[in-house]
Short mmCIF file of C-alpha atoms and ligand atoms in Angstrom, two decimals:
data_model
loop_
_atom_site.label_atom_id
_atom_site.label_comp_id
_atom_site.label_asym_id
_atom_site.label_seq_id
_atom_site.Cartn_x
_atom_site.Cartn_y
_atom_site.Cartn_z
CA MET I 1 0.00 0.00 0.00
CA ILE I 2 1.72 3.17 -1.24
CA VAL I 3 0.63 6.48 0.27
CA LEU I 4 1.41 9.99 -0.97
CA GLY I 5 2.18 12.61 1.70
CA ILE I 6 1.86 16.33 0.98
CA GLU I 7 3.41 18.98 3.22
CA THR I 8 2.83 22.68 2.53
CA SER I 9 2.06 24.08 5.99
CA CYS I 10 4.83 26.69 5.92
CA ASP I 11 7.52 27.41 3.32
CA ASP I 12 8.57 23.94 2.14
CA THR I 13 6.74 22.17 -0.67
CA SER I 14 7.54 18.57 0.22
CA LEU I 15 5.98 15.40 -1.18
CA ALA I 16 6.83 11.79 -0.45
CA LEU I 17 5.77 8.22 -1.14
CA TYR I 18 5.71 5.72 1.71
CA ALA I 19 4.87 2.03 2.03
CA ARG I 20 4.87 0.22 5.38
CA ASP I 21 6.90 -2.71 4.09
CA ARG I 22 9.35 -0.62 2.04
CA GLY I 23 9.64 2.63 4.00
CA VAL I 24 10.16 5.93 2.16
CA LEU I 25 10.16 5.30 -1.61
CA ALA I 26 10.91 8.91 -2.49
CA ASN I 27 10.86 12.28 -0.72
CA LEU I 28 11.23 15.53 -2.67
CA THR I 29 11.34 19.02 -1.18
CA ALA I 30 11.31 22.38 -2.95
CA SER I 31 12.53 24.91 -0.38
CA GLN I 32 11.52 28.52 -0.87
CA LEU I 33 14.81 30.42 -0.68
CA ILE I 34 13.09 33.69 -1.59
CA HIS I 35 12.15 34.28 2.09
CA GLU I 36 15.83 34.77 2.96
CA GLU I 37 15.59 38.22 1.38
CA TYR I 38 12.94 39.17 3.93
CA GLY I 39 14.58 37.53 6.97
CA GLY I 40 11.52 35.37 7.61
CA VAL I 41 8.64 33.57 5.92
CA VAL I 42 6.23 35.90 4.09
CA PRO I 43 2.86 34.04 4.07
CA GLU I 44 1.52 35.50 0.82
CA ILE I 45 4.71 34.62 -1.06
CA ALA I 46 4.77 31.15 0.51
CA SER I 47 1.31 30.18 -0.74
CA ARG I 48 1.99 31.47 -4.24
CA GLN I 49 5.24 29.52 -4.40
CA HIS I 50 3.42 26.33 -3.32
CA MET I 51 0.96 26.89 -6.13
CA ARG I 52 3.78 27.26 -8.64
CA THR I 53 5.79 24.22 -7.57
CA LEU I 54 3.31 21.58 -6.31
CA LEU I 55 2.45 19.96 -9.61
CA SER I 56 6.03 19.71 -10.81
CA VAL I 57 7.21 18.25 -7.47
CA TYR I 58 4.36 15.69 -7.73
CA ASP I 59 5.34 14.73 -11.28
CA ALA I 60 9.02 14.49 -10.39
CA LEU I 61 8.25 12.37 -7.33
CA LEU I 62 6.23 9.79 -9.27
CA ALA I 63 8.87 9.72 -12.01
CA ARG I 64 11.61 9.14 -9.46
CA ALA I 65 9.72 6.19 -7.96
CA GLY I 66 8.69 4.87 -11.40
CA LEU I 67 5.01 5.03 -10.42
CA GLU I 68 1.75 6.53 -11.62
CA GLY I 69 -1.10 8.11 -9.73
CA ASP I 70 -3.14 4.92 -10.06
CA ASN I 71 -0.55 3.06 -7.97
CA LEU I 72 -1.40 5.18 -4.93
CA ALA I 73 -3.59 3.66 -2.21
CA GLY I 74 -4.38 7.05 -0.75
CA ILE I 75 -3.29 10.60 -0.08
CA GLY I 76 -2.41 12.41 3.15
CA VAL I 77 -1.95 16.15 3.51
CA SER I 78 -0.94 18.40 6.41
CA ASN I 79 -4.14 20.37 7.06
CA GLY I 80 -2.91 22.27 10.13
CA PRO I 81 -1.56 23.91 12.13
CA GLY I 82 0.28 26.28 9.82
CA LEU I 83 -0.16 29.26 7.51
CA VAL I 84 -3.70 29.29 6.20
CA GLY I 85 -2.84 30.20 2.59
CA SER I 86 -0.09 27.57 2.38
CA LEU I 87 -2.32 24.89 3.90
CA LEU I 88 -5.18 25.70 1.52
CA VAL I 89 -2.96 25.16 -1.52
CA GLY I 90 -1.83 21.72 -0.29
CA VAL I 91 -5.30 20.65 0.80
CA GLY I 92 -6.90 21.84 -2.47
CA PHE I 93 -4.31 19.90 -4.45
CA ALA I 94 -4.80 16.75 -2.32
CA LYS I 95 -8.57 16.89 -2.69
CA SER I 96 -8.46 17.27 -6.47
CA LEU I 97 -6.00 14.39 -6.75
CA ALA I 98 -8.24 12.21 -4.57
CA LEU I 99 -11.26 13.09 -6.67
CA GLY I 100 -9.46 12.47 -9.96
CA LEU I 101 -7.87 9.19 -8.86
CA GLN I 102 -10.86 8.04 -6.80
CA LYS I 103 -8.66 7.42 -3.73
CA PRO I 104 -9.12 8.21 -0.03
CA VAL I 105 -7.67 11.47 1.31
CA VAL I 106 -6.92 12.24 4.95
CA GLY I 107 -5.93 15.40 6.78
CA VAL I 108 -2.79 14.91 8.88
CA HIS I 109 -2.02 17.00 11.98
CA HIS I 110 1.38 18.51 11.24
CA ILE I 111 2.65 18.01 14.81
CA GLU I 112 1.53 14.38 14.94
CA ALA I 113 3.44 13.89 11.68
CA HIS I 114 6.57 15.35 13.32
CA VAL I 115 6.19 12.89 16.23
CA LEU I 116 5.79 10.00 13.80
CA SER I 117 8.82 11.10 11.74
CA ASN I 118 10.58 8.97 14.35
CA GLU I 119 9.12 5.86 12.66
CA LEU I 120 10.71 6.61 9.29
CA GLN I 121 13.88 4.74 10.18
CA GLY I 122 11.86 1.53 10.49
CA ASP I 123 11.05 1.11 14.19
CA ALA I 124 7.57 1.66 15.61
CA LEU I 125 7.27 4.40 18.22
CA LYS I 126 8.02 2.89 21.63
CA THR I 127 5.13 3.83 23.88
CA PRO I 128 4.30 5.06 26.41
CA CYS I 129 6.71 7.91 25.80
CA VAL I 130 7.12 11.67 25.90
CA ALA I 131 7.73 13.58 22.66
CA LEU I 132 9.21 17.06 22.40
CA VAL I 133 8.26 18.78 19.13
CA VAL I 134 10.47 21.81 18.56
CA SER I 135 10.24 23.79 15.34
CA GLY I 136 9.86 27.30 13.96
CA GLY I 137 6.16 27.33 14.74
CA HIS I 138 5.79 24.97 17.71
CA THR I 139 7.34 23.97 20.98
CA SER I 140 5.22 21.34 22.64
CA LEU I 141 5.77 18.43 24.94
CA TYR I 142 3.38 15.49 24.67
CA HIS I 143 2.78 12.42 26.76
CA VAL I 144 1.98 9.66 24.25
CA PRO I 145 0.43 6.56 25.86
CA ARG I 146 0.26 5.01 22.37
CA VAL I 147 0.12 6.09 18.73
CA GLY I 148 -3.16 7.93 18.24
CA ARG I 149 -3.39 9.16 21.86
CA TYR I 150 -1.72 12.46 22.73
CA GLU I 151 -1.83 14.44 25.97
CA LEU I 152 -0.30 17.90 25.82
CA ALA I 153 1.92 18.28 28.91
CA GLY I 154 3.43 21.68 28.09
CA GLY I 155 3.91 24.29 25.41
CA THR I 156 5.59 27.62 24.87
CA ARG I 157 4.06 30.71 26.43
CA ASP I 158 5.58 32.99 23.80
CA ASP I 159 8.16 32.17 21.11
CA ALA I 160 8.77 28.70 19.73
CA ALA I 161 12.29 27.33 20.17
CA GLY I 162 13.02 27.58 16.42
CA GLU I 163 11.67 31.13 16.42
CA ALA I 164 14.12 31.96 19.23
CA PHE I 165 16.98 30.55 17.14
CA ASP I 166 15.78 32.56 14.13
CA LYS I 167 15.47 35.84 16.08
CA ILE I 168 18.85 35.41 17.76
CA ALA I 169 20.42 34.73 14.35
CA LYS I 170 18.87 37.95 13.05
CA LEU I 171 20.24 39.95 16.00
CA LEU I 172 23.68 38.52 15.28
CA GLY I 173 23.37 39.15 11.52
CA LEU I 174 23.66 35.44 10.76
CA GLY I 175 20.84 35.10 8.19
CA PHE I 176 17.74 32.93 7.84
CA PRO I 177 16.81 30.23 8.76
CA GLY I 178 18.62 30.94 12.00
CA GLY I 179 18.90 27.51 13.62
CA PRO I 180 21.63 26.05 11.42
CA ALA I 181 23.44 29.44 11.35
CA VAL I 182 23.48 29.74 15.17
CA GLN I 183 24.65 26.13 15.44
CA ARG I 184 27.52 26.84 13.05
CA ALA I 185 28.55 30.07 14.80
CA ALA I 186 28.32 28.35 18.20
CA GLU I 187 30.90 25.74 17.22
CA THR I 188 33.79 28.08 17.96
CA GLY I 189 32.14 29.87 20.89
CA ASP I 190 32.11 29.30 24.65
CA PRO I 191 28.66 28.20 25.92
CA ARG I 192 29.55 29.50 29.40
CA ALA I 193 30.72 32.93 28.24
CA ILE I 194 27.40 34.69 28.97
CA ASP I 195 24.87 33.61 31.56
CA PHE I 196 21.62 34.05 29.58
CA PRO I 197 18.30 33.43 31.37
CA ARG I 198 16.81 29.95 31.46
CA ALA I 199 13.11 30.62 32.00
CA MET I 200 10.88 28.01 33.65
CA LEU I 201 13.84 25.86 34.69
CA GLY I 202 12.93 23.81 37.76
CA ARG I 203 9.39 25.28 37.78
CA HIS I 204 6.25 23.26 38.29
CA GLY I 205 4.60 22.11 35.04
CA PHE I 206 6.20 21.70 31.64
CA ASP I 207 5.75 25.00 29.85
CA PHE I 208 8.49 26.91 28.03
CA SER I 209 9.27 30.59 27.51
CA PHE I 210 11.92 32.04 25.21
CA SER I 211 11.04 35.71 24.87
CA GLY I 212 13.19 36.68 27.90
CA LEU I 213 16.21 35.07 26.27
CA LYS I 214 15.62 36.96 23.04
CA THR I 215 15.40 40.24 25.00
CA ALA I 216 18.59 39.43 26.92
CA VAL I 217 20.45 38.75 23.68
CA ARG I 218 19.16 42.00 22.18
CA GLN I 219 20.28 43.96 25.26
CA TYR I 220 23.70 42.30 25.15
CA VAL I 221 24.13 43.16 21.47
CA ASP I 222 22.77 46.74 21.83
CA ALA I 223 25.14 47.45 24.73
CA ARG I 224 28.18 46.97 22.46
CA PRO I 225 29.19 49.22 19.58
CA ALA I 226 30.23 46.25 17.46
CA LEU I 227 30.58 42.51 17.92
CA THR I 228 33.80 40.76 17.00
CA PRO I 229 33.52 37.30 15.37
CA ARG I 230 34.59 35.94 18.77
CA ASP I 231 31.69 37.77 20.49
CA VAL I 232 29.22 36.44 17.90
CA ALA I 233 30.44 32.89 18.50
CA ASP I 234 30.17 33.30 22.28
CA VAL I 235 26.66 34.80 22.11
CA ALA I 236 25.52 32.04 19.72
CA ALA I 237 27.00 29.30 21.91
CA SER I 238 25.64 30.79 25.15
CA ALA I 239 22.14 31.38 23.74
CA GLN I 240 22.04 27.90 22.21
CA ALA I 241 23.08 26.43 25.58
CA ALA I 242 20.27 28.34 27.34
CA ILE I 243 17.66 26.98 24.88
CA VAL I 244 19.04 23.44 25.05
CA ASP I 245 19.20 23.41 28.87
CA VAL I 246 15.52 24.32 29.18
CA LEU I 247 14.35 21.86 26.51
CA VAL I 248 16.30 18.99 28.06
CA ASP I 249 15.32 19.79 31.66
CA ARG I 250 11.58 19.95 30.86
CA THR I 251 11.59 16.78 28.74
CA VAL I 252 13.41 14.63 31.29
CA ALA I 253 11.27 16.02 34.14
CA CYS I 254 8.11 15.21 32.16
CA ALA I 255 9.28 11.66 31.37
CA ARG I 256 9.99 11.13 35.08
CA ASP I 257 6.65 12.64 36.11
CA ARG I 258 4.70 10.39 33.72
CA GLY I 259 6.85 7.38 34.58
CA VAL I 260 7.78 6.60 30.96
CA ARG I 261 11.02 5.06 29.74
CA HIS I 262 11.22 6.61 26.28
CA ALA I 263 11.77 10.20 25.16
CA TYR I 264 11.53 11.36 21.52
CA LEU I 265 12.66 14.56 19.80
CA ALA I 266 11.05 15.92 16.62
CA GLY I 267 10.80 19.06 14.50
CA GLY I 268 13.33 21.31 12.79
CA VAL I 269 15.20 22.16 16.01
CA ALA I 270 15.67 18.42 16.64
CA ALA I 271 18.37 18.67 13.95
CA ASN I 272 20.47 20.70 16.40
CA ARG I 273 23.62 18.76 17.28
CA SER I 274 24.00 20.30 20.71
CA LEU I 275 20.38 19.51 21.63
CA ARG I 276 20.73 15.91 20.45
CA ALA I 277 23.93 15.39 22.46
CA ALA I 278 22.55 17.02 25.63
CA MET I 279 19.27 15.09 25.41
CA GLN I 280 21.18 11.85 24.96
CA ALA I 281 23.39 12.54 27.99
CA ALA I 282 20.50 13.60 30.25
CA CYS I 283 18.34 10.64 29.24
CA ASP I 284 21.24 8.23 29.80
CA ALA I 285 21.74 9.66 33.28
CA ALA I 286 18.01 9.32 34.04
CA GLY I 287 17.71 5.77 32.68
CA ILE I 288 15.46 6.88 29.82
CA SER I 289 15.90 5.69 26.21
CA TYR I 290 16.40 8.66 23.91
CA HIS I 291 15.31 8.72 20.25
CA ALA I 292 15.47 11.31 17.47
CA PRO I 293 14.50 11.27 13.78
CA LEU I 294 17.08 11.02 11.01
CA LEU I 295 18.41 14.53 10.27
CA GLU I 296 16.65 14.68 6.89
CA TYR I 297 13.26 14.12 8.55
CA CYS I 298 13.59 16.76 11.30
CA THR I 299 12.58 19.77 9.21
CA ASP I 300 9.24 19.74 7.39
CA ASN I 301 8.93 16.85 4.96
CA GLY I 302 6.31 14.89 3.04
CA ALA I 303 7.58 11.54 4.35
CA MET I 304 6.32 12.11 7.89
CA VAL I 305 2.92 13.09 6.47
CA ALA I 306 2.81 9.99 4.28
CA ARG I 307 3.76 7.78 7.25
CA THR I 308 0.99 9.24 9.42
CA ALA I 309 -1.55 9.09 6.58
CA GLU I 310 -0.74 5.43 6.01
CA ILE I 311 -1.74 4.67 9.61
CA LEU I 312 -4.98 6.66 9.30
CA ILE I 313 -5.97 5.22 5.91
CA SER I 314 -5.20 1.67 7.14
CA ALA I 315 -7.61 2.37 10.00
CA GLY I 316 -10.30 3.11 7.41
CA ARG I 317 -10.38 6.90 7.49
CA ASP I 318 -11.35 8.98 4.46
CA ASP I 319 -12.02 12.68 4.96
CA ARG I 320 -13.18 13.18 1.35
CA LEU I 321 -14.22 16.62 0.31
CA SER I 322 -15.14 17.68 3.86
CA LEU I 323 -11.40 18.05 4.55
CA ASP I 324 -10.62 21.57 5.75
CA VAL I 325 -7.63 23.48 7.16
CA PHE I 326 -6.99 24.85 10.67
CA THR I 327 -4.29 27.28 11.76
CA ARG I 328 -3.62 26.33 15.37
CA GLY I 329 -4.28 23.69 17.99
CA ALA I 330 -2.73 20.69 19.74
CA ILE I 331 -2.80 17.16 18.31
CA VAL I 332 -6.26 15.65 18.56
CA SER I 333 -6.32 12.02 19.67
CA TRP I 334 -8.04 9.73 17.19
CA ALA I 335 -7.53 6.33 18.83
CA ASP I 336 -9.67 5.21 21.75
CA SER I 337 -8.06 5.19 25.18
CA SER I 338 -8.20 1.43 25.80
O1 KG4 O 401 9.91 21.83 11.48
P1 KG4 O 401 10.37 22.98 10.68
O2 KG4 O 401 11.01 22.70 9.34
O3 KG4 O 401 9.19 23.98 10.36
C1 KG4 O 401 8.16 24.30 11.25
O4 KG4 O 401 7.20 23.46 11.37
O5 KG4 O 401 8.28 25.37 11.87
O6 KG4 O 401 11.35 23.82 11.60
C2 KG4 O 401 12.05 24.95 11.13
C3 KG4 O 401 12.82 25.56 12.30
C4 KG4 O 401 13.44 26.90 12.01
O7 KG4 O 401 13.13 27.79 13.06
C5 KG4 O 401 14.94 26.58 11.99
O8 KG4 O 401 15.74 27.68 12.40
C6 KG4 O 401 15.02 25.44 12.96
O9 KG4 O 401 13.86 24.65 12.71
N1 KG4 O 401 16.23 24.61 12.77
C7 KG4 O 401 17.22 24.51 13.68
C8 KG4 O 401 18.22 23.70 13.08
N2 KG4 O 401 17.80 23.34 11.84
C9 KG4 O 401 16.56 23.90 11.66
N3 KG4 O 401 17.34 25.02 14.91
C10 KG4 O 401 18.47 24.74 15.59
N4 KG4 O 401 19.49 24.01 15.08
C11 KG4 O 401 19.41 23.46 13.84
N5 KG4 O 401 20.42 22.73 13.37
ZN1 ZN O 402 7.07 21.52 11.17
#
C-alpha cells in the first residue's frame, strides 16, 4: 500500500511516497529560498510559491519512484496547524487528486506527523513515551500513551524554540533560517561565556518561555558598539546552551513525572547537534531511552505526512471533500483510550 504525503504548511513544498513494508520510496522538497531576502517567511509569497511548484514536485516524485497516480492507495496532507494560505494550496491539491484518482484522502495534523517522523527509520514508536516537538512554529511536549493518543503536557508561552533561534540569528546578523546558522557560529564559541536566562527551569509544570532570552540577547548586542567574530560565536553558543538546557530539563522532568522510559525529539530544532547530544546525555543519566529522527526528517517533509496518513488510511479513514484546514491547535487524539 503506497501512500502519498503532501506537506505545505509553511515554506517547504515537500511530497513523499511511503509504504509500510518498504519505508520511504521517495521524498522531494522544494525549499523557498526567496524568504531569505525578507529575513523570515512571508505568508503571501509562501502560498503562491506552493501553487507554482506543487504539480512539478508531484510529477518528479512519481517519475523518481517509477510510479503513476493509479498506484497510490491514498493521499495524506498536512491540514494544520500552519499558515492558512499555504495549507489551503496543499489541501486543495490533495482533494483534487483524490477526486481524480478516486482514492481516499486524509488530513494529517502537522505536529503528529513530526512525532511519527521517528518511525521513518523503520522502528515503531516505543510507547508510552514523551515527545518534544520543537520547530519554527511549535514547541510542545506530549505524553503519548500510544500512537493515536496524545496528551499535551506543556507548550511555549511565547516564542517557539526555532523562532528563538531565528530571532537570535537575526540579532547577530547570521541570516535565515537561523537555527543552522546559530549552530555553526556556536561551534567556535564558549557556551559559558554569557549567563543568559533559562526561563521556567525547575518550575512546576512543563511549559516553556523564550522571549526573555531573546530580549537578553538584544540587550547584550545593543550594549556593544560592534561585535567581534569571537563575540558572535560566544553569544551564539551561550544562547544555544540556554535553549538546550531548558528543553532537556523539561523533557526529562516530564518523562519522570509520567513514569515513561522513552523520550523522543522531533521538528526542525531536533536537527540541532548540541540539543541531540545534551538530550542523549540527560536521558542516559536518568535511565530513559532517547530517540530522534534522522536529520533529513527533522525539518518539514512529506515523508512524515505519508507515514501518518498510512496509519490513518489503514484504520479506514477517508475525509473526502469535507477536509478543511486549521491554523492552530494541539494534536487531537483519534484512537480510543483502551
Ligand atoms: O519543522 P520545521 O522545518 O518547520 C516548522 O514546522 O516550523 O522547523 C524549522 C525551524 C526553524 O526555526 C529553523 O531555524 C530550525 O527549525 N532549525 C534549527 C536547526 N535546523 C533547523 N534550529 C536549531 N538548530 C538546527 N540545526
Ligand atoms: Zn514543522
